[in-house]
C-alpha cells in the first residue's frame, strides 16, 4: 500500500509542476536553504542566457486535414462472390450485412486472382507486376515483375500515412516478404515493420494452422499456446483491440490505419465443430443446385442486374451428380466446415467493429471490407484431408483419404487440428456464382471479382444501390489519398516513386450512377490473362487448370496459340456471351492493348508464375549446401531449410542421451505432411508423413545405450517426387 501511495503522490506532483502557473523551487541537499530557479548566471557568461530567454515549445506540424478519419482495411482470404448471404449467398455474414446497410457496396470490384499479388496492389496502389509481385512469394524468381520484392520505389499506403502522422498496424496474413528472408536473421526491411507498419502481429507465409500458427510480433517469433480453445482469427481480433486501446491511451490525437487480414478462409479450413454444425444439411443438394439458388437470390436482392446470366460449369469440373453416393457425406461436411469457418471470421470482424464503436471512434472510421483477395480456391481439387496433396500434385483417391480419416475420428475430425482439410473444387466454383471458374484464373470473374463494402458514418451516406463502376484493388490506396487530400509523394526516403496505377473511387461515394473513371485494367496470373477497356473485356484462360492435379498441355503451352474471348460488360455482367467471332477487329485491338499494358507493367514473360511448376529446381532458396544446427535452432522456414524430404541428403546428429531418453532430434513440416527423427523411451524413431494418406515409421528394436553417439540419416532420392531410400545408422552401424 505504501508503494502505491507514493506512486500516486508522485503523479500529482508531476501534474502540478507542469502547470503554466506553477512555481518551482529546488532545495539544496545539505543546508536546507532555498535556491532561486533558474540559477543566477555568472557575469562571465557571454551571449544569451537562460535568465534572458523565454522557452517556447515547438509545435509538431499537422499535415492532415482536421478530423482525418481512422482507416480499417479488412481483407478476407479465398472467398468468392457467391458466398455471403449479404449478397445472396448461403453463408451468414452479419457483419458484412451491417456495414453494407451502414454504407455502400460494389458489385464490380476486382482482385488479381491470387494472394501475394492482390496484397501488393492493395498496399501500394500499383499493378502487381509493376511492384515485383506477379506470383506468390514462394514462387518468386528473377524476372522483373516476379521477384517477390515490393521495391522502395512503391511506398505502401502505411509508409505514406505514417509520415503524415498516422499510427499504423497490420494483423494476420502478410505474404509479401521473400520466402528466404523470413528467418530470425531477416533482413527485416521487407517485413511489415519495414513497409510502414508500426506494429505487426501475424504470419508471413501464405497460410498457417488456425490452432497452432507460426506467428510473429513485429520481428519476434511467437509460439502458439497449447490451448484447445485457441483460434488464430479470434487471437487476431483480441490483439487488434488491445492495440487500439493502447493507441487510445498513448496517442489519442493520432488517427490510425489498421490492416486486418486473417488467414481465413484460406486452407486449411480449421474451425470448431459448433460453427460447422450450424450448416448441417444446408449443402446436401450439391454445388450445382447451390449455384441455382444463389443466382436467384442475387437477382432478388438486386445485387446483380436482371439480365445477368448464370454461366455454365467447365467441362473439366465435376458435377455433383458425378460424385458417388458413398463419397457425398465427405464432400458435404467439407463445405459445412468451410461455411462455419467463413461465418466465424465475419464474427471476428464484428468484434473489431464493436470495439471501435465502444471506443467512440466508429463515426469517423472508414472501413473497407474486401470480401476476398481472389475468388474461392479450387486447390482442394477433389476434396482433401491434406491440402498439400493437391499443391504437390500427388495422385490420390477419395477412398485413400477416407481410410486415413477413419483412423483419426472419421468425418468429425474435419476442421480439427488432426487434418488440413479443403473442400472440393466444385464448392469453390459455386462460391463464385454467377461467374466462370475460381481462384488462380485471372481471365474470368470467378477468380477476380469480389464484393467490397465501404462504411464511413461521418463521410458516406448509406445507400443500398450497388456501385457498378469497374474498379480494382489497386484503387483503394488512391481513394484514401484523395479522402485525406494527400498527393502521392514523388520521393520517399530518397527514392523516386513509381506512378500510381489505381484510380480513386471517392467519386462513387455519393452517387451510384456516376460514370466510371477507370478506363483500363489488365489481369495476368500463371498465363491466365485479360484486359478491360471501356466496358469491354478480352480474356484467355491460359494453361493452368487449378482444379486438376495435372493440367493437360502445361509443359507444351505456347501463349501465342491461346484462344481469346470477348465480352461486352455493359450488357453481359457475368461474361456469359462470347462475342469474339462477331467482333474480330475489336478483339484484335484489345489483344494489342494487353501487350502494351503488359510491357509497361513488367508482365513479360507472360506466364512466368508457372516457371517453378515446370522447373522446380529453380525454386527460391538459400545458397547453402551445409547447415549446422543446435538446440537453439527453431522456426526455420522451409525455403531457407535443407530439403531433407525433397532431395538426397545426409544428416549427422551428435547426441548425448540418458537412459530411456525421449525427445525430437529434428522435424520438418507437421500434421499435414513432413518427417521427423526422435527418441522415444530410448528407442530411435524415424517417421515420414506423406500428406496424411500414408505414414511410414521405423523404430529400433533395442534402446540406444546411454552416452554420446553419432547418428546418420542418409536419404537417396533419384528425382523430384520419386520414392526415397533412407538408411539410418548409429555409430556407423545400420540401425534402421
PDB file of N, CA and C in Angstrom, residues 19-93:
ATOM      1  N   UNK A  19       2.036  22.633 -14.680  1.00  0.00           N
ATOM      2  CA  UNK A  19       1.031  23.656 -14.959  1.00  0.00           C
ATOM      3  C   UNK A  19       1.716  24.991 -15.212  1.00  0.00           C
ATOM      4  N   UNK A  20       1.288  25.750 -16.223  1.00  0.00           N
ATOM      5  CA  UNK A  20       1.957  27.009 -16.564  1.00  0.00           C
ATOM      6  C   UNK A  20       2.054  27.987 -15.401  1.00  0.00           C
ATOM      7  N   UNK A  21       1.082  27.968 -14.495  1.00  0.00           N
ATOM      8  CA  UNK A  21       1.077  28.962 -13.412  1.00  0.00           C
ATOM      9  C   UNK A  21       1.863  28.511 -12.193  1.00  0.00           C
ATOM     10  N   UNK A  22       2.345  27.291 -12.191  1.00  0.00           N
ATOM     11  CA  UNK A  22       3.025  26.770 -11.002  1.00  0.00           C
ATOM     12  C   UNK A  22       4.446  27.310 -10.908  1.00  0.00           C
ATOM     13  N   UNK A  23       4.922  27.542  -9.674  1.00  0.00           N
ATOM     14  CA  UNK A  23       6.313  27.914  -9.450  1.00  0.00           C
ATOM     15  C   UNK A  23       7.060  26.692  -8.965  1.00  0.00           C
ATOM     16  N   UNK A  24       8.383  26.734  -9.061  1.00  0.00           N
ATOM     17  CA  UNK A  24       9.183  25.581  -8.653  1.00  0.00           C
ATOM     18  C   UNK A  24      10.389  26.040  -7.868  1.00  0.00           C
ATOM     19  N   UNK A  25      10.714  25.322  -6.838  1.00  0.00           N
ATOM     20  CA  UNK A  25      11.891  25.605  -6.047  1.00  0.00           C
ATOM     21  C   UNK A  25      12.712  24.332  -5.922  1.00  0.00           C
ATOM     22  N   UNK A  26      14.026  24.500  -5.868  1.00  0.00           N
ATOM     23  CA  UNK A  26      14.919  23.372  -5.654  1.00  0.00           C
ATOM     24  C   UNK A  26      15.632  23.575  -4.337  1.00  0.00           C
ATOM     25  N   UNK A  27      15.498  22.657  -3.417  1.00  0.00           N
ATOM     26  CA  UNK A  27      16.160  22.755  -2.125  1.00  0.00           C
ATOM     27  C   UNK A  27      17.580  22.211  -2.212  1.00  0.00           C
ATOM     28  N   UNK A  28      18.499  22.973  -1.602  1.00  0.00           N
ATOM     29  CA  UNK A  28      19.876  22.494  -1.555  1.00  0.00           C
ATOM     30  C   UNK A  28      19.920  21.211  -0.744  1.00  0.00           C
ATOM     31  N   UNK A  29      20.724  20.240  -1.126  1.00  0.00           N
ATOM     32  CA  UNK A  29      20.695  18.920  -0.494  1.00  0.00           C
ATOM     33  C   UNK A  29      21.189  18.893   0.939  1.00  0.00           C
ATOM     34  N   UNK A  30      22.013  19.909   1.382  1.00  0.00           N
ATOM     35  CA  UNK A  30      22.645  19.803   2.698  1.00  0.00           C
ATOM     36  C   UNK A  30      22.077  20.763   3.726  1.00  0.00           C
ATOM     37  N   UNK A  31      22.069  22.064   3.425  1.00  0.00           N
ATOM     38  CA  UNK A  31      21.732  23.038   4.466  1.00  0.00           C
ATOM     39  C   UNK A  31      20.273  23.440   4.472  1.00  0.00           C
ATOM     40  N   UNK A  32      19.477  22.982   3.531  1.00  0.00           N
ATOM     41  CA  UNK A  32      18.053  23.283   3.544  1.00  0.00           C
ATOM     42  C   UNK A  32      17.706  24.657   3.024  1.00  0.00           C
ATOM     43  N   UNK A  33      18.687  25.468   2.606  1.00  0.00           N
ATOM     44  CA  UNK A  33      18.378  26.793   2.070  1.00  0.00           C
ATOM     45  C   UNK A  33      17.707  26.678   0.719  1.00  0.00           C
ATOM     46  N   UNK A  34      17.015  27.725   0.340  1.00  0.00           N
ATOM     47  CA  UNK A  34      16.272  27.724  -0.918  1.00  0.00           C
ATOM     48  C   UNK A  34      17.064  28.473  -1.978  1.00  0.00           C
ATOM     49  N   UNK A  35      17.237  27.823  -3.145  1.00  0.00           N
ATOM     50  CA  UNK A  35      17.933  28.456  -4.253  1.00  0.00           C
ATOM     51  C   UNK A  35      16.925  28.937  -5.285  1.00  0.00           C
ATOM     52  N   UNK A  36      17.184  30.095  -5.897  1.00  0.00           N
ATOM     53  CA  UNK A  36      16.284  30.543  -6.975  1.00  0.00           C
ATOM     54  C   UNK A  36      16.456  29.674  -8.215  1.00  0.00           C
ATOM     55  N   UNK A  37      15.388  29.583  -9.006  1.00  0.00           N
ATOM     56  CA  UNK A  37      15.462  28.807 -10.243  1.00  0.00           C
ATOM     57  C   UNK A  37      14.884  29.638 -11.379  1.00  0.00           C
ATOM     58  N   UNK A  38      15.621  29.832 -12.514  1.00  0.00           N
ATOM     59  CA  UNK A  38      16.942  29.246 -12.753  1.00  0.00           C
ATOM     60  C   UNK A  38      18.034  29.963 -11.976  1.00  0.00           C
ATOM     61  N   UNK A  39      19.197  29.339 -11.794  1.00  0.00           N
ATOM     62  CA  UNK A  39      20.275  29.967 -11.038  1.00  0.00           C
ATOM     63  C   UNK A  39      20.749  31.254 -11.694  1.00  0.00           C
ATOM     64  N   UNK A  40      21.288  32.176 -10.877  1.00  0.00           N
ATOM     65  CA  UNK A  40      21.834  33.418 -11.418  1.00  0.00           C
ATOM     66  C   UNK A  40      23.086  33.096 -12.216  1.00  0.00           C
ATOM     67  N   UNK A  41      23.153  33.548 -13.468  1.00  0.00           N
ATOM     68  CA  UNK A  41      24.309  33.204 -14.294  1.00  0.00           C
ATOM     69  C   UNK A  41      25.545  33.963 -13.868  1.00  0.00           C
ATOM     70  N   UNK A  42      26.660  33.397 -14.175  1.00  0.00           N
ATOM     71  CA  UNK A  42      27.927  34.067 -13.902  1.00  0.00           C
ATOM     72  C   UNK A  42      28.085  35.263 -14.820  1.00  0.00           C
ATOM     73  N   UNK A  43      28.731  36.302 -14.318  1.00  0.00           N
ATOM     74  CA  UNK A  43      28.934  37.504 -15.119  1.00  0.00           C
ATOM     75  C   UNK A  43      29.820  37.238 -16.323  1.00  0.00           C
ATOM     76  N   UNK A  44      30.537  36.104 -16.285  1.00  0.00           N
ATOM     77  CA  UNK A  44      31.459  35.818 -17.386  1.00  0.00           C
ATOM     78  C   UNK A  44      30.772  35.151 -18.572  1.00  0.00           C
ATOM     79  N   UNK A  45      29.502  34.798 -18.396  1.00  0.00           N
ATOM     80  CA  UNK A  45      28.789  34.130 -19.486  1.00  0.00           C
ATOM     81  C   UNK A  45      28.521  35.122 -20.603  1.00  0.00           C
ATOM     82  N   UNK A  46      28.877  34.786 -21.819  1.00  0.00           N
ATOM     83  CA  UNK A  46      28.664  35.678 -22.957  1.00  0.00           C
ATOM     84  C   UNK A  46      27.455  35.223 -23.750  1.00  0.00           C
ATOM     85  N   UNK A  47      26.793  36.127 -24.405  1.00  0.00           N
ATOM     86  CA  UNK A  47      25.667  35.805 -25.262  1.00  0.00           C
ATOM     87  C   UNK A  47      24.397  35.609 -24.471  1.00  0.00           C
ATOM     88  N   UNK A  48      23.325  35.157 -25.141  1.00  0.00           N
ATOM     89  CA  UNK A  48      22.030  34.958 -24.475  1.00  0.00           C
ATOM     90  C   UNK A  48      22.136  33.950 -23.352  1.00  0.00           C
ATOM     91  N   UNK A  49      21.446  34.227 -22.267  1.00  0.00           N
ATOM     92  CA  UNK A  49      21.471  33.347 -21.108  1.00  0.00           C
ATOM     93  C   UNK A  49      20.089  32.798 -20.839  1.00  0.00           C
ATOM     94  N   UNK A  50      20.051  31.767 -19.990  1.00  0.00           N
ATOM     95  CA  UNK A  50      18.753  31.213 -19.601  1.00  0.00           C
ATOM     96  C   UNK A  50      17.869  32.281 -18.980  1.00  0.00           C
ATOM     97  N   UNK A  51      18.510  33.200 -18.195  1.00  0.00           N
ATOM     98  CA  UNK A  51      17.744  34.221 -17.496  1.00  0.00           C
ATOM     99  C   UNK A  51      17.085  35.182 -18.477  1.00  0.00           C
ATOM    100  N   UNK A  52      17.748  35.370 -19.604  1.00  0.00           N
ATOM    101  CA  UNK A  52      17.223  36.306 -20.603  1.00  0.00           C
ATOM    102  C   UNK A  52      16.269  35.640 -21.594  1.00  0.00           C
ATOM    103  N   UNK A  53      16.197  34.315 -21.525  1.00  0.00           N
ATOM    104  CA  UNK A  53      15.470  33.591 -22.572  1.00  0.00           C
ATOM    105  C   UNK A  53      14.056  33.232 -22.142  1.00  0.00           C
ATOM    106  N   UNK A  54      13.232  33.041 -23.131  1.00  0.00           N
ATOM    107  CA  UNK A  54      11.858  32.562 -22.922  1.00  0.00           C
ATOM    108  C   UNK A  54      11.705  31.253 -23.692  1.00  0.00           C
ATOM    109  N   UNK A  55      11.247  30.215 -22.977  1.00  0.00           N
ATOM    110  CA  UNK A  55      11.112  28.901 -23.623  1.00  0.00           C
ATOM    111  C   UNK A  55       9.754  28.765 -24.290  1.00  0.00           C
ATOM    112  N   UNK A  56       9.769  28.479 -25.574  1.00  0.00           N
ATOM    113  CA  UNK A  56       8.539  28.219 -26.326  1.00  0.00           C
ATOM    114  C   UNK A  56       8.696  26.860 -27.010  1.00  0.00           C
ATOM    115  N   UNK A  57       7.870  25.898 -26.613  1.00  0.00           N
ATOM    116  CA  UNK A  57       7.993  24.552 -27.188  1.00  0.00           C
ATOM    117  C   UNK A  57       7.528  24.554 -28.641  1.00  0.00           C
ATOM    118  N   UNK A  58       8.298  23.873 -29.464  1.00  0.00           N
ATOM    119  CA  UNK A  58       7.943  23.794 -30.877  1.00  0.00           C
ATOM    120  C   UNK A  58       6.659  22.981 -31.048  1.00  0.00           C
ATOM    121  N   UNK A  59       5.839  23.410 -31.954  1.00  0.00           N
ATOM    122  CA  UNK A  59       4.576  22.725 -32.226  1.00  0.00           C
ATOM    123  C   UNK A  59       4.795  21.748 -33.375  1.00  0.00           C
ATOM    124  N   UNK A  60       4.412  20.491 -33.149  1.00  0.00           N
ATOM    125  CA  UNK A  60       4.540  19.493 -34.205  1.00  0.00           C
ATOM    126  C   UNK A  60       3.602  19.838 -35.357  1.00  0.00           C
ATOM    127  N   UNK A  61       4.130  19.916 -36.570  1.00  0.00           N
ATOM    128  CA  UNK A  61       3.264  20.297 -37.697  1.00  0.00           C
ATOM    129  C   UNK A  61       2.198  19.238 -37.955  1.00  0.00           C
ATOM    130  N   UNK A  62       1.000  19.682 -38.273  1.00  0.00           N
ATOM    131  CA  UNK A  62      -0.098  18.784 -38.600  1.00  0.00           C
ATOM    132  C   UNK A  62      -0.296  18.816 -40.104  1.00  0.00           C
ATOM    133  N   UNK A  63      -0.001  17.720 -40.763  1.00  0.00           N
ATOM    134  CA  UNK A  63      -0.063  17.665 -42.220  1.00  0.00           C
ATOM    135  C   UNK A  63      -1.367  17.057 -42.723  1.00  0.00           C
ATOM    136  N   UNK A  64      -2.274  16.778 -41.813  1.00  0.00           N
ATOM    137  CA  UNK A  64      -3.540  16.154 -42.180  1.00  0.00           C
ATOM    138  C   UNK A  64      -4.687  17.144 -42.057  1.00  0.00           C
ATOM    139  N   UNK A  65      -5.766  16.904 -42.787  1.00  0.00           N
ATOM    140  CA  UNK A  65      -6.938  17.769 -42.641  1.00  0.00           C
ATOM    141  C   UNK A  65      -7.543  17.608 -41.252  1.00  0.00           C
ATOM    142  N   UNK A  66      -8.303  18.594 -40.787  1.00  0.00           N
ATOM    143  CA  UNK A  66      -8.952  18.463 -39.474  1.00  0.00           C
ATOM    144  C   UNK A  66      -9.825  17.207 -39.431  1.00  0.00           C
ATOM    145  N   UNK A  67      -9.780  16.512 -38.297  1.00  0.00           N
ATOM    146  CA  UNK A  67     -10.592  15.313 -38.101  1.00  0.00           C
ATOM    147  C   UNK A  67     -10.361  14.256 -39.192  1.00  0.00           C
ATOM    148  N   UNK A  68      -9.099  14.044 -39.548  1.00  0.00           N
ATOM    149  CA  UNK A  68      -8.777  12.995 -40.514  1.00  0.00           C
ATOM    150  C   UNK A  68      -9.318  11.661 -40.007  1.00  0.00           C
ATOM    151  N   UNK A  69      -9.959  10.870 -40.858  1.00  0.00           N
ATOM    152  CA  UNK A  69     -10.610   9.644 -40.378  1.00  0.00           C
ATOM    153  C   UNK A  69      -9.610   8.552 -40.027  1.00  0.00           C
ATOM    154  N   UNK A  70     -10.014   7.711 -39.101  1.00  0.00           N
ATOM    155  CA  UNK A  70      -9.326   6.446 -38.904  1.00  0.00           C
ATOM    156  C   UNK A  70      -9.663   5.541 -40.081  1.00  0.00           C
ATOM    157  N   UNK A  71      -8.781   4.588 -40.357  1.00  0.00           N
ATOM    158  CA  UNK A  71      -8.960   3.724 -41.526  1.00  0.00           C
ATOM    159  C   UNK A  71      -8.770   2.271 -41.115  1.00  0.00           C
ATOM    160  N   UNK A  72      -9.745   1.444 -41.411  1.00  0.00           N
ATOM    161  CA  UNK A  72      -9.657  -0.001 -41.194  1.00  0.00           C
ATOM    162  C   UNK A  72      -9.846  -0.699 -42.531  1.00  0.00           C
ATOM    163  N   UNK A  73      -8.843  -1.472 -42.941  1.00  0.00           N
ATOM    164  CA  UNK A  73      -8.942  -2.289 -44.152  1.00  0.00           C
ATOM    165  C   UNK A  73      -9.029  -3.753 -43.721  1.00  0.00           C
ATOM    166  N   UNK A  74     -10.136  -4.392 -44.046  1.00  0.00           N
ATOM    167  CA  UNK A  74     -10.336  -5.818 -43.765  1.00  0.00           C
ATOM    168  C   UNK A  74     -10.232  -6.564 -45.086  1.00  0.00           C
ATOM    169  N   UNK A  75      -9.350  -7.546 -45.143  1.00  0.00           N
ATOM    170  CA  UNK A  75      -9.176  -8.340 -46.358  1.00  0.00           C
ATOM    171  C   UNK A  75      -9.287  -9.818 -46.009  1.00  0.00           C
ATOM    172  N   UNK A  76     -10.379 -10.451 -46.422  1.00  0.00           N
ATOM    173  CA  UNK A  76     -10.541 -11.888 -46.219  1.00  0.00           C
ATOM    174  C   UNK A  76      -9.792 -12.649 -47.300  1.00  0.00           C
ATOM    175  N   UNK A  77      -9.630 -13.938 -47.110  1.00  0.00           N
ATOM    176  CA  UNK A  77      -8.773 -14.756 -47.972  1.00  0.00           C
ATOM    177  C   UNK A  77      -9.566 -15.896 -48.603  1.00  0.00           C
ATOM    178  N   UNK A  78      -9.475 -16.027 -49.927  1.00  0.00           N
ATOM    179  CA  UNK A  78     -10.029 -17.176 -50.659  1.00  0.00           C
ATOM    180  C   UNK A  78     -11.534 -17.336 -50.496  1.00  0.00           C
ATOM    181  N   UNK A  79     -12.267 -16.241 -50.544  1.00  0.00           N
ATOM    182  CA  UNK A  79     -13.728 -16.314 -50.504  1.00  0.00           C
ATOM    183  C   UNK A  79     -14.292 -15.578 -51.717  1.00  0.00           C
ATOM    184  N   UNK A  80     -15.304 -16.171 -52.320  1.00  0.00           N
ATOM    185  CA  UNK A  80     -15.792 -15.682 -53.593  1.00  0.00           C
ATOM    186  C   UNK A  80     -17.069 -14.875 -53.532  1.00  0.00           C
ATOM    187  N   UNK A  81     -17.481 -14.428 -54.709  1.00  0.00           N
ATOM    188  CA  UNK A  81     -18.589 -13.505 -54.908  1.00  0.00           C
ATOM    189  C   UNK A  81     -19.925 -14.080 -54.456  1.00  0.00           C
ATOM    190  N   UNK A  82     -20.091 -15.388 -54.561  1.00  0.00           N
ATOM    191  CA  UNK A  82     -21.387 -16.008 -54.298  1.00  0.00           C
ATOM    192  C   UNK A  82     -21.526 -16.663 -52.943  1.00  0.00           C
ATOM    193  N   UNK A  83     -20.721 -16.266 -51.953  1.00  0.00           N
ATOM    194  CA  UNK A  83     -20.769 -16.892 -50.632  1.00  0.00           C
ATOM    195  C   UNK A  83     -21.582 -16.138 -49.588  1.00  0.00           C
ATOM    196  N   UNK A  84     -21.414 -14.819 -49.408  1.00  0.00           N
ATOM    197  CA  UNK A  84     -22.055 -14.146 -48.269  1.00  0.00           C
ATOM    198  C   UNK A  84     -23.554 -13.985 -48.457  1.00  0.00           C
ATOM    199  N   UNK A  85     -24.318 -14.263 -47.406  1.00  0.00           N
ATOM    200  CA  UNK A  85     -25.768 -14.076 -47.523  1.00  0.00           C
ATOM    201  C   UNK A  85     -26.136 -12.608 -47.645  1.00  0.00           C
ATOM    202  N   UNK A  86     -25.222 -11.720 -47.312  1.00  0.00           N
ATOM    203  CA  UNK A  86     -25.433 -10.286 -47.530  1.00  0.00           C
ATOM    204  C   UNK A  86     -25.843 -10.018 -48.968  1.00  0.00           C
ATOM    205  N   UNK A  87     -25.240 -10.779 -49.886  1.00  0.00           N
ATOM    206  CA  UNK A  87     -25.472 -10.547 -51.312  1.00  0.00           C
ATOM    207  C   UNK A  87     -26.000 -11.794 -52.020  1.00  0.00           C
ATOM    208  N   UNK A  88     -26.750 -12.631 -51.287  1.00  0.00           N
ATOM    209  CA  UNK A  88     -27.440 -13.749 -51.916  1.00  0.00           C
ATOM    210  C   UNK A  88     -26.829 -15.110 -51.695  1.00  0.00           C
ATOM    211  N   UNK A  89     -25.665 -15.186 -51.068  1.00  0.00           N
ATOM    212  CA  UNK A  89     -25.003 -16.465 -50.855  1.00  0.00           C
ATOM    213  C   UNK A  89     -25.605 -17.264 -49.720  1.00  0.00           C
ATOM    214  N   UNK A  90     -24.965 -18.400 -49.430  1.00  0.00           N
ATOM    215  CA  UNK A  90     -25.519 -19.320 -48.442  1.00  0.00           C
ATOM    216  C   UNK A  90     -24.820 -19.316 -47.104  1.00  0.00           C
ATOM    217  N   UNK A  91     -23.914 -18.373 -46.847  1.00  0.00           N
ATOM    218  CA  UNK A  91     -23.176 -18.324 -45.592  1.00  0.00           C
ATOM    219  C   UNK A  91     -23.502 -17.028 -44.848  1.00  0.00           C
ATOM    220  N   UNK A  92     -23.830 -17.163 -43.578  1.00  0.00           N
ATOM    221  CA  UNK A  92     -24.220 -15.994 -42.781  1.00  0.00           C
ATOM    222  C   UNK A  92     -23.027 -15.068 -42.573  1.00  0.00           C
ATOM    223  N   UNK A  93     -23.207 -13.797 -42.934  1.00  0.00           N
ATOM    224  CA  UNK A  93     -22.167 -12.778 -42.763  1.00  0.00           C
ATOM    225  C   UNK A  93     -22.809 -11.508 -42.185  1.00  0.00           C
TER     226      UNK A  93
END
